[in-house]
Short mmCIF file of C-alpha atoms in Angstrom, two decimals:
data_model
loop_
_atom_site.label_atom_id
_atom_site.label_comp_id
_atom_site.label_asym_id
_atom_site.label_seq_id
_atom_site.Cartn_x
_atom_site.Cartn_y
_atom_site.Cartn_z
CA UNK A 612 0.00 0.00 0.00
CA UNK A 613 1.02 3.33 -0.61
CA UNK A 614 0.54 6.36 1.40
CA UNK A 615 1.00 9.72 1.70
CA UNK A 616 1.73 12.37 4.48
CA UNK A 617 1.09 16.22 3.95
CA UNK A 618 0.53 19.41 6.14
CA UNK A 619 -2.35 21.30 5.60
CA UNK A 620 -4.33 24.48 7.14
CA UNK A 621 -8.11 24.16 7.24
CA UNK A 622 -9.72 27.11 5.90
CA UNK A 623 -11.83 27.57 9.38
CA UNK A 624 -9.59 27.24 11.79
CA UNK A 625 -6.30 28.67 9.49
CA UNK A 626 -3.98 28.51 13.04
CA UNK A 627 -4.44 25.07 14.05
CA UNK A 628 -1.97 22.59 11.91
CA UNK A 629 -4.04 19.02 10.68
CA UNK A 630 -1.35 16.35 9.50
CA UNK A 631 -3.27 14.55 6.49
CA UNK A 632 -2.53 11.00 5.29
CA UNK A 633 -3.91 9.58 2.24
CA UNK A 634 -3.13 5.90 1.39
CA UNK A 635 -4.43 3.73 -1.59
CA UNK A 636 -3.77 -0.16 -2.98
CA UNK A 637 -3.41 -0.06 -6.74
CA UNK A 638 -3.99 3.40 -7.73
CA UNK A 639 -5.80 6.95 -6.48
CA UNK A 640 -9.09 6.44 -8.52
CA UNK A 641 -9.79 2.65 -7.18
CA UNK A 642 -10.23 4.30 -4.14
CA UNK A 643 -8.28 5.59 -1.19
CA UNK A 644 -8.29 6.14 2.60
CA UNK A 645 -8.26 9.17 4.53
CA UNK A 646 -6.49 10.10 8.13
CA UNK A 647 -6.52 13.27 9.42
CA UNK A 648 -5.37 14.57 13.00
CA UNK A 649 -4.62 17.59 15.02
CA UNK A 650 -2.15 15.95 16.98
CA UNK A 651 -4.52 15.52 20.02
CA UNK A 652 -7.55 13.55 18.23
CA UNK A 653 -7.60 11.77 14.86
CA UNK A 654 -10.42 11.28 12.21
CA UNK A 655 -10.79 8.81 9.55
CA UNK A 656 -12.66 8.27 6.37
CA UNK A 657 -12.64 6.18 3.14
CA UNK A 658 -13.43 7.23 -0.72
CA UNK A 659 -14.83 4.40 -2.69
CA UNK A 660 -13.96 4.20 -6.52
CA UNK A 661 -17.93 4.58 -7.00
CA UNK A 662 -17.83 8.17 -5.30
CA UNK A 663 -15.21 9.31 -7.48
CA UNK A 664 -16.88 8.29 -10.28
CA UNK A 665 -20.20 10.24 -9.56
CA UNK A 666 -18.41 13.06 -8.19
CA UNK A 667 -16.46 13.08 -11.81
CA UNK A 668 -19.80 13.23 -13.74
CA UNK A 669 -21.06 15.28 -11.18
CA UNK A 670 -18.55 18.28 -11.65
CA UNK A 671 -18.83 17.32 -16.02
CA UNK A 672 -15.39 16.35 -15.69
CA UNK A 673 -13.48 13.19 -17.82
CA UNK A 674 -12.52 10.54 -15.13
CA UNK A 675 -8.83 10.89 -15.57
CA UNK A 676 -8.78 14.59 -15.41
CA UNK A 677 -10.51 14.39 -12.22
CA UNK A 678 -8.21 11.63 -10.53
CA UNK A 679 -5.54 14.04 -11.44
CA UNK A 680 -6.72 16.74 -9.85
CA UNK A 681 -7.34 14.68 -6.39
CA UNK A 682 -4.05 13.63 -7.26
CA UNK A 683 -2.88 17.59 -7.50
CA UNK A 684 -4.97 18.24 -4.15
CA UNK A 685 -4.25 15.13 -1.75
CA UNK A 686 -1.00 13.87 -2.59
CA UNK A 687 1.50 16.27 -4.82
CA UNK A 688 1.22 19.37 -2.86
CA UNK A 689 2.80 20.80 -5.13
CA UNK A 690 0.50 24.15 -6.08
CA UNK A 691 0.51 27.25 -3.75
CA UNK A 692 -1.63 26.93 -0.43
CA UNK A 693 -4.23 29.55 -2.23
CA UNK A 694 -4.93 27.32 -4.92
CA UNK A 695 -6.93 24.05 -2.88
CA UNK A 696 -8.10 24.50 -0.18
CA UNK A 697 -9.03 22.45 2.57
CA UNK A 698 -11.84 22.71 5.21
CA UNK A 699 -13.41 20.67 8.51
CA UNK A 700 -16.03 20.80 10.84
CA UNK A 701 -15.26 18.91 14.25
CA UNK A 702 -18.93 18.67 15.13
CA UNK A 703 -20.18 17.09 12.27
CA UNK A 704 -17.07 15.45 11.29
CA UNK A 705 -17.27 16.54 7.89
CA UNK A 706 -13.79 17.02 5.52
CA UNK A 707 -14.22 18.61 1.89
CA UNK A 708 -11.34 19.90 -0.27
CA UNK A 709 -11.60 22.57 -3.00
CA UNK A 710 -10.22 23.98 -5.94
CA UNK A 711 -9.78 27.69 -6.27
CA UNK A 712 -9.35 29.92 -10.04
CA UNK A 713 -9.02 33.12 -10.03
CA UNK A 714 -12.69 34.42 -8.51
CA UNK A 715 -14.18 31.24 -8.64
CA UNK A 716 -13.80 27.74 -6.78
CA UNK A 717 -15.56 24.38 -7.04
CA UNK A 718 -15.76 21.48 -4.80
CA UNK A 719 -13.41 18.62 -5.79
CA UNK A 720 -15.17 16.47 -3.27
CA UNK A 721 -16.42 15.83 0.27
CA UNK A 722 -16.89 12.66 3.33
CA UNK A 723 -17.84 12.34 6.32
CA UNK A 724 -14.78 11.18 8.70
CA UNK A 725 -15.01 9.05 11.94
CA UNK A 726 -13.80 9.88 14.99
CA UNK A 727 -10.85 7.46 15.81
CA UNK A 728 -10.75 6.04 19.66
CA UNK A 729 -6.99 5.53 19.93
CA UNK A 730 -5.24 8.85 18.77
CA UNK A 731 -2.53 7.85 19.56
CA UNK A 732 -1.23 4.52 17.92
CA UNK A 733 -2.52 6.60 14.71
CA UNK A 734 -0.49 9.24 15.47
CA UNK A 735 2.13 6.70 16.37
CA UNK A 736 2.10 5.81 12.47
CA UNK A 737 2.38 8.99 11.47
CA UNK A 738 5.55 8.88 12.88
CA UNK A 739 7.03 6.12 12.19
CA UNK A 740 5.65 6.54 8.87
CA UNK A 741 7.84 9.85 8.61
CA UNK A 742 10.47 8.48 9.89
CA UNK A 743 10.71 5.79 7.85
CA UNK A 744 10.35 8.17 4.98
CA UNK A 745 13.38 10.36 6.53
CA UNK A 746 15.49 7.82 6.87
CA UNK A 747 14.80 6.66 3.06
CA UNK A 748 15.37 9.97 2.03
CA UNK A 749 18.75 9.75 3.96
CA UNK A 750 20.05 6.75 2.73
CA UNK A 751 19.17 8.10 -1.07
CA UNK A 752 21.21 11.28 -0.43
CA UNK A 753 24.18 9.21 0.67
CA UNK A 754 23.58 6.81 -1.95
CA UNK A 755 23.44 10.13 -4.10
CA UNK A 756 26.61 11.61 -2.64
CA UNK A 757 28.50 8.68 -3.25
CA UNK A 758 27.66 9.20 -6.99
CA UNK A 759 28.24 12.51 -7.33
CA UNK A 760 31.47 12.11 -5.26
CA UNK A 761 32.49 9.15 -8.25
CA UNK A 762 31.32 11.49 -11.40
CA UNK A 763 33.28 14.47 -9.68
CA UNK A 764 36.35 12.15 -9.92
CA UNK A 765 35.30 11.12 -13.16
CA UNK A 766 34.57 14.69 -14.30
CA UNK A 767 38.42 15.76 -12.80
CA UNK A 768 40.25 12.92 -14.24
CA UNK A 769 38.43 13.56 -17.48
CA UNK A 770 39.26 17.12 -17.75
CA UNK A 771 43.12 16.50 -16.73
CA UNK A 772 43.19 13.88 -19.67
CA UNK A 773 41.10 16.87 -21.69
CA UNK A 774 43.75 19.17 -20.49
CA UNK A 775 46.80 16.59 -21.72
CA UNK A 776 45.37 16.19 -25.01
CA UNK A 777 44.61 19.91 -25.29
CA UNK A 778 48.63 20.62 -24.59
CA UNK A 779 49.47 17.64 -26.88
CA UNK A 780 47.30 18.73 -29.70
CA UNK A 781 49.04 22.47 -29.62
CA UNK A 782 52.36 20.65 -29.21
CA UNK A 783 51.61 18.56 -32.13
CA UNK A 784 50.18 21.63 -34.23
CA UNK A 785 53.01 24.06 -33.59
CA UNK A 786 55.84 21.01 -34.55
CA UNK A 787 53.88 20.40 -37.69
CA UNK A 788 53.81 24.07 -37.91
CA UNK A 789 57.50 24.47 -37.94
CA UNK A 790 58.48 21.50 -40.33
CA UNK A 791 55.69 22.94 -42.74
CA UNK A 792 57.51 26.63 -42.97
CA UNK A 793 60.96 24.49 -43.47
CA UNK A 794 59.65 22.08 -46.36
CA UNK A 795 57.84 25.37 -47.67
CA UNK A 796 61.72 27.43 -47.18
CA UNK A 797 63.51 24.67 -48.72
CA UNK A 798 60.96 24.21 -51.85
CA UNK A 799 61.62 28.08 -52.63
CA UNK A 800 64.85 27.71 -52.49
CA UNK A 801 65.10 25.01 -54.95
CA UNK A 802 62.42 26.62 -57.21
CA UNK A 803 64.45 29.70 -57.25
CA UNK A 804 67.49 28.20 -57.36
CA UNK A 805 66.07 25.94 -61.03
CA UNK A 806 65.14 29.43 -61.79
CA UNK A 807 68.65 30.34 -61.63
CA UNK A 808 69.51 27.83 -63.48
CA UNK A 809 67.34 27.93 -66.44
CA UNK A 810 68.13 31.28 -66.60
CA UNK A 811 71.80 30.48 -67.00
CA UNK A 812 71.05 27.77 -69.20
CA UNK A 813 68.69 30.00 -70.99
CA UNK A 814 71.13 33.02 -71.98
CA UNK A 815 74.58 31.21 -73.72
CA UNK A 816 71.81 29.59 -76.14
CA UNK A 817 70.56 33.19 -76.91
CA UNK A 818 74.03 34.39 -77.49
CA UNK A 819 75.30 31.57 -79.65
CA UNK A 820 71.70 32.41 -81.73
CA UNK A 821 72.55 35.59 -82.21
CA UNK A 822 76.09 34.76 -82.95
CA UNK A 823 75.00 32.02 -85.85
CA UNK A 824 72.61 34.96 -86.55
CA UNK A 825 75.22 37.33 -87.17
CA UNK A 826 77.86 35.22 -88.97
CA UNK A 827 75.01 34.02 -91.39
CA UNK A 828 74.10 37.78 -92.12
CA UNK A 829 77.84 38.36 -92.30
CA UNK A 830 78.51 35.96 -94.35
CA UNK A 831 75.29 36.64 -97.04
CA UNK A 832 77.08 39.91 -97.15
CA UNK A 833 80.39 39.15 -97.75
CA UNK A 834 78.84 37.12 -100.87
CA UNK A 835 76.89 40.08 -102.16
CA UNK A 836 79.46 42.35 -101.48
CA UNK A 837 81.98 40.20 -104.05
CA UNK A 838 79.38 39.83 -106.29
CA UNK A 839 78.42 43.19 -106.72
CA UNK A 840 82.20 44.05 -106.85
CA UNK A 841 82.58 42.16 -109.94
CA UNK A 842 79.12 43.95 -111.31
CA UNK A 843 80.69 47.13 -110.41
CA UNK A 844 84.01 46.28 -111.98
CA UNK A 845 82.54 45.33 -115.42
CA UNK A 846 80.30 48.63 -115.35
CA UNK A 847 83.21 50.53 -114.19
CA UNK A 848 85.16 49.55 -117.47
CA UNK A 849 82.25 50.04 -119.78
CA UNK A 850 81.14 53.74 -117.71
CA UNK A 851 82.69 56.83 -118.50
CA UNK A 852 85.00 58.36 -116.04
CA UNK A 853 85.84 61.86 -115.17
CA UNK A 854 89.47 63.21 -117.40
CA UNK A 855 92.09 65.30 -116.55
CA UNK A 856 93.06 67.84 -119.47
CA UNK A 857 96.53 68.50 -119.94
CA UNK A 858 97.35 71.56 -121.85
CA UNK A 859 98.86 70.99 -125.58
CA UNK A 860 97.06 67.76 -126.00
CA UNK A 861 93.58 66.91 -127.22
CA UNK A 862 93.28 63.76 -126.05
CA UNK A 863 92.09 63.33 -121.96
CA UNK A 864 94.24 61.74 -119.39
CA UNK A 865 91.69 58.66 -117.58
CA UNK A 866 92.04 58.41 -114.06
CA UNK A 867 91.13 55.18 -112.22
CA UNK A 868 88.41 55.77 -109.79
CA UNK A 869 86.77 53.79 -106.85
CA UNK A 870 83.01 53.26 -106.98
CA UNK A 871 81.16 55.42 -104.35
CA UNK A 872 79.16 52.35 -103.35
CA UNK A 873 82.45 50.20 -102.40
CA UNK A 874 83.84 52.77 -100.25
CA UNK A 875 80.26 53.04 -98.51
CA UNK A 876 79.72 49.21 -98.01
CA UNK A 877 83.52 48.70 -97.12
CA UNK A 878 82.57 51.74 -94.04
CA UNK A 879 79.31 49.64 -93.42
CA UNK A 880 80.91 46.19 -92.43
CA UNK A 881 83.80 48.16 -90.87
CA UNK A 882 81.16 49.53 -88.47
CA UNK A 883 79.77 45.92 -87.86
CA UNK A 884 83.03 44.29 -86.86
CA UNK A 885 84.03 47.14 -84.79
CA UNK A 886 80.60 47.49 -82.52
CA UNK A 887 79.96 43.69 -82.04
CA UNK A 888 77.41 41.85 -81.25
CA UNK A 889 75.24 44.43 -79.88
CA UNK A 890 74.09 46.45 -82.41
CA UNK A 891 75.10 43.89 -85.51
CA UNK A 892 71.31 43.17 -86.61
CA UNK A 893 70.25 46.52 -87.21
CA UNK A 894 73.82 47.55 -89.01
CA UNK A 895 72.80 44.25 -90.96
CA UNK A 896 69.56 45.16 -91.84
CA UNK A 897 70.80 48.32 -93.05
CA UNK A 898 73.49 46.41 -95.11
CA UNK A 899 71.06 44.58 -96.76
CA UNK A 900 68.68 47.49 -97.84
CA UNK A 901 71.79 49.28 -98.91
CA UNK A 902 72.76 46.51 -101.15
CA UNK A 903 69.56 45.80 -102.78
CA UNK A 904 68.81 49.72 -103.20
CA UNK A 905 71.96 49.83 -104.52
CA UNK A 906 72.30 46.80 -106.92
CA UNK A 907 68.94 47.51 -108.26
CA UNK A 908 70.26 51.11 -109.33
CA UNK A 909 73.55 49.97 -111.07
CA UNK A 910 70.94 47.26 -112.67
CA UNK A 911 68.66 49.78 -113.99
CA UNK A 912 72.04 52.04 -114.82
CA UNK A 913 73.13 48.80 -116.89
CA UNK A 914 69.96 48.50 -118.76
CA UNK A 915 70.01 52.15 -119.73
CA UNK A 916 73.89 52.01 -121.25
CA UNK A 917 73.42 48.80 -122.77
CA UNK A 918 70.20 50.42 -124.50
CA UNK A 919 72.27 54.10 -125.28
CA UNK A 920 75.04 51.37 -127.10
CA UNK A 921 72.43 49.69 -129.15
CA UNK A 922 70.81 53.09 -130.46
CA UNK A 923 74.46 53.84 -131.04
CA UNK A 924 75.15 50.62 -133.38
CA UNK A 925 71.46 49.97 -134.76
CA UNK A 926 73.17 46.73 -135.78
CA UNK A 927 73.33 45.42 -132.89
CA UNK A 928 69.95 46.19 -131.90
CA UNK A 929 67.19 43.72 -131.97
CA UNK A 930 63.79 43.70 -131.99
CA UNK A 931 62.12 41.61 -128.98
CA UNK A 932 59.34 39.48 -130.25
#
């Protein structure tokens, strides 16, 4: 059997102190007993599972709800004083409890209690009952102290391993750290280092280019250069030159001359051997306009002499088809 003990204040008599047990088999709405004393006499009444039931339908009111609020009133004690409220009439012997909202309060239900004729071995239960119940409570607090005591040790040994792995992890983090910015050091190094390198590597092959470069323009030149020597030898035999007149002779005194051209493409490649490398290609490009300017001139020159000859002998002269 179960049972309950609570303190309550009767609505009449709001100084005096009742002491009210309620005990029941199975549950609260198959029906439960009442005790109630003042510490001098004691009172007792019983609740049938029929009375709740017509006090339920009485009040409109689903079964269960109303089991739970007897629960609420009798047993949990829970609410605030002002919200049931309890009341008893010691000539009549009759106990009814209440529930109050707001400006309004209804009757959860009502019996008539018995007037016991040995106060005292009920109040004698009471005690021991509360004892009983003091003791259990005692014996869970210890029982709870011991495990709070354990999961404290838990909770301190867990948080110095925490703390361990904390340190480790930073540990670990700031070594991996460290070897990271010396791989990453030593790659840059070696990429600049290739860069240096193929840099290196890189210039010779531009120099020997231009070098091939230059002696292959050099060379081209030399070749048009002795050709057009021999061009300008043969037109300098057939071309008039300037004469000398010496007094008391009709007949003019030839003097050898150079061709203007030679002297300025001898100056040309004089200029490319003497500044190098560095500014060969454009003294080459210039070479090689010079030359073809020039060559096409004397060409064209050629063309017009061997045409002023032909007019000269008609003879010679033929008619192109």
């Amino acid at each position: 059997m179960e049972r309950n003990v609570s303190r309550i204040h009767m609505v009449s008599e709001p100084s005096i102190i009742y002491f009210l047990q309620v005990s029941w088999e199975k549950d609260l709405g198959s029906g439960f007993d009442i005790t109630l004393t003042d510490g001098q006499s004691a009172w007792s009444g019983a609740v049938t599972a029929s009375e709740i039931s017509r006090e339920a339908d009485d009040m409109a009111m689903e079964r269960d709800k109303y089991v739970g609020e007897l629960r609420k009133a009798l047993v949990v004690g829970t609410e605030p004083a002002n919200v049931y409220r309890f009341d008893f009439s010691k000539e009549n012997c009759h106990f009814s409890y209440e529930k109050s909202l707001k400006d309004v309060s209804f009757i959860l239900g009502s019996l008539n209690l018995q007037k016991v004729s040995s106060p005292a071995e009920v109040i004698r239960e009471l005690m021991s009952y509360c004892l009983n119940c003091v003791a259990d409570q005692l014996a869970k607090n210890k029982h709870l102290q011991r495990e709070n005591e354990m999961l404290q040790r838990d909770w301190s040994d867990v948080q110095k391993r925490l703390e361990k792995c904390v340190t480790a992890k930073e540990n670990l983090e700031a070594d991996l750290y460290k070897r990271f910015v010396l791989v990453l050091n030593e790659k840059k190094a070696k990429i600049r280092s290739l860069h240096k390198l193929l840099k290196q590597a890189q210039e010779p092959e531009e120099d020997t280019q231009d070098e091939r470069e230059s002696i292959d323009h050099t060379e081209s030149c030399k070749k048009r250069e002795s050709a057009y020597d021999e061009s300008t030898d043969e037109e300098s035999e057939n071309l008039p030159v300037p004469s000398e007149v010496v007094p008391g002779e009709n007949k003019p005194i030839l003097a050898k001359t150079i061709p203007l051209s030679q002297v300025q493409m001898s100056q040309i490649l004089h200029q490319v051997e003497r500044r190098g490398n560095g500014c060969r290609k454009k003294l080459i490009q210039n070479l090689s306009w010079f030359i073809r300017n020039h060559l096409f001139k004397k060409r064209k020159d050629l063309r017009l002499h061997n045409f002023s000859h032909q007019a000269r002998n008609p003879s010679h002269l033929k008619i192109c088809p």
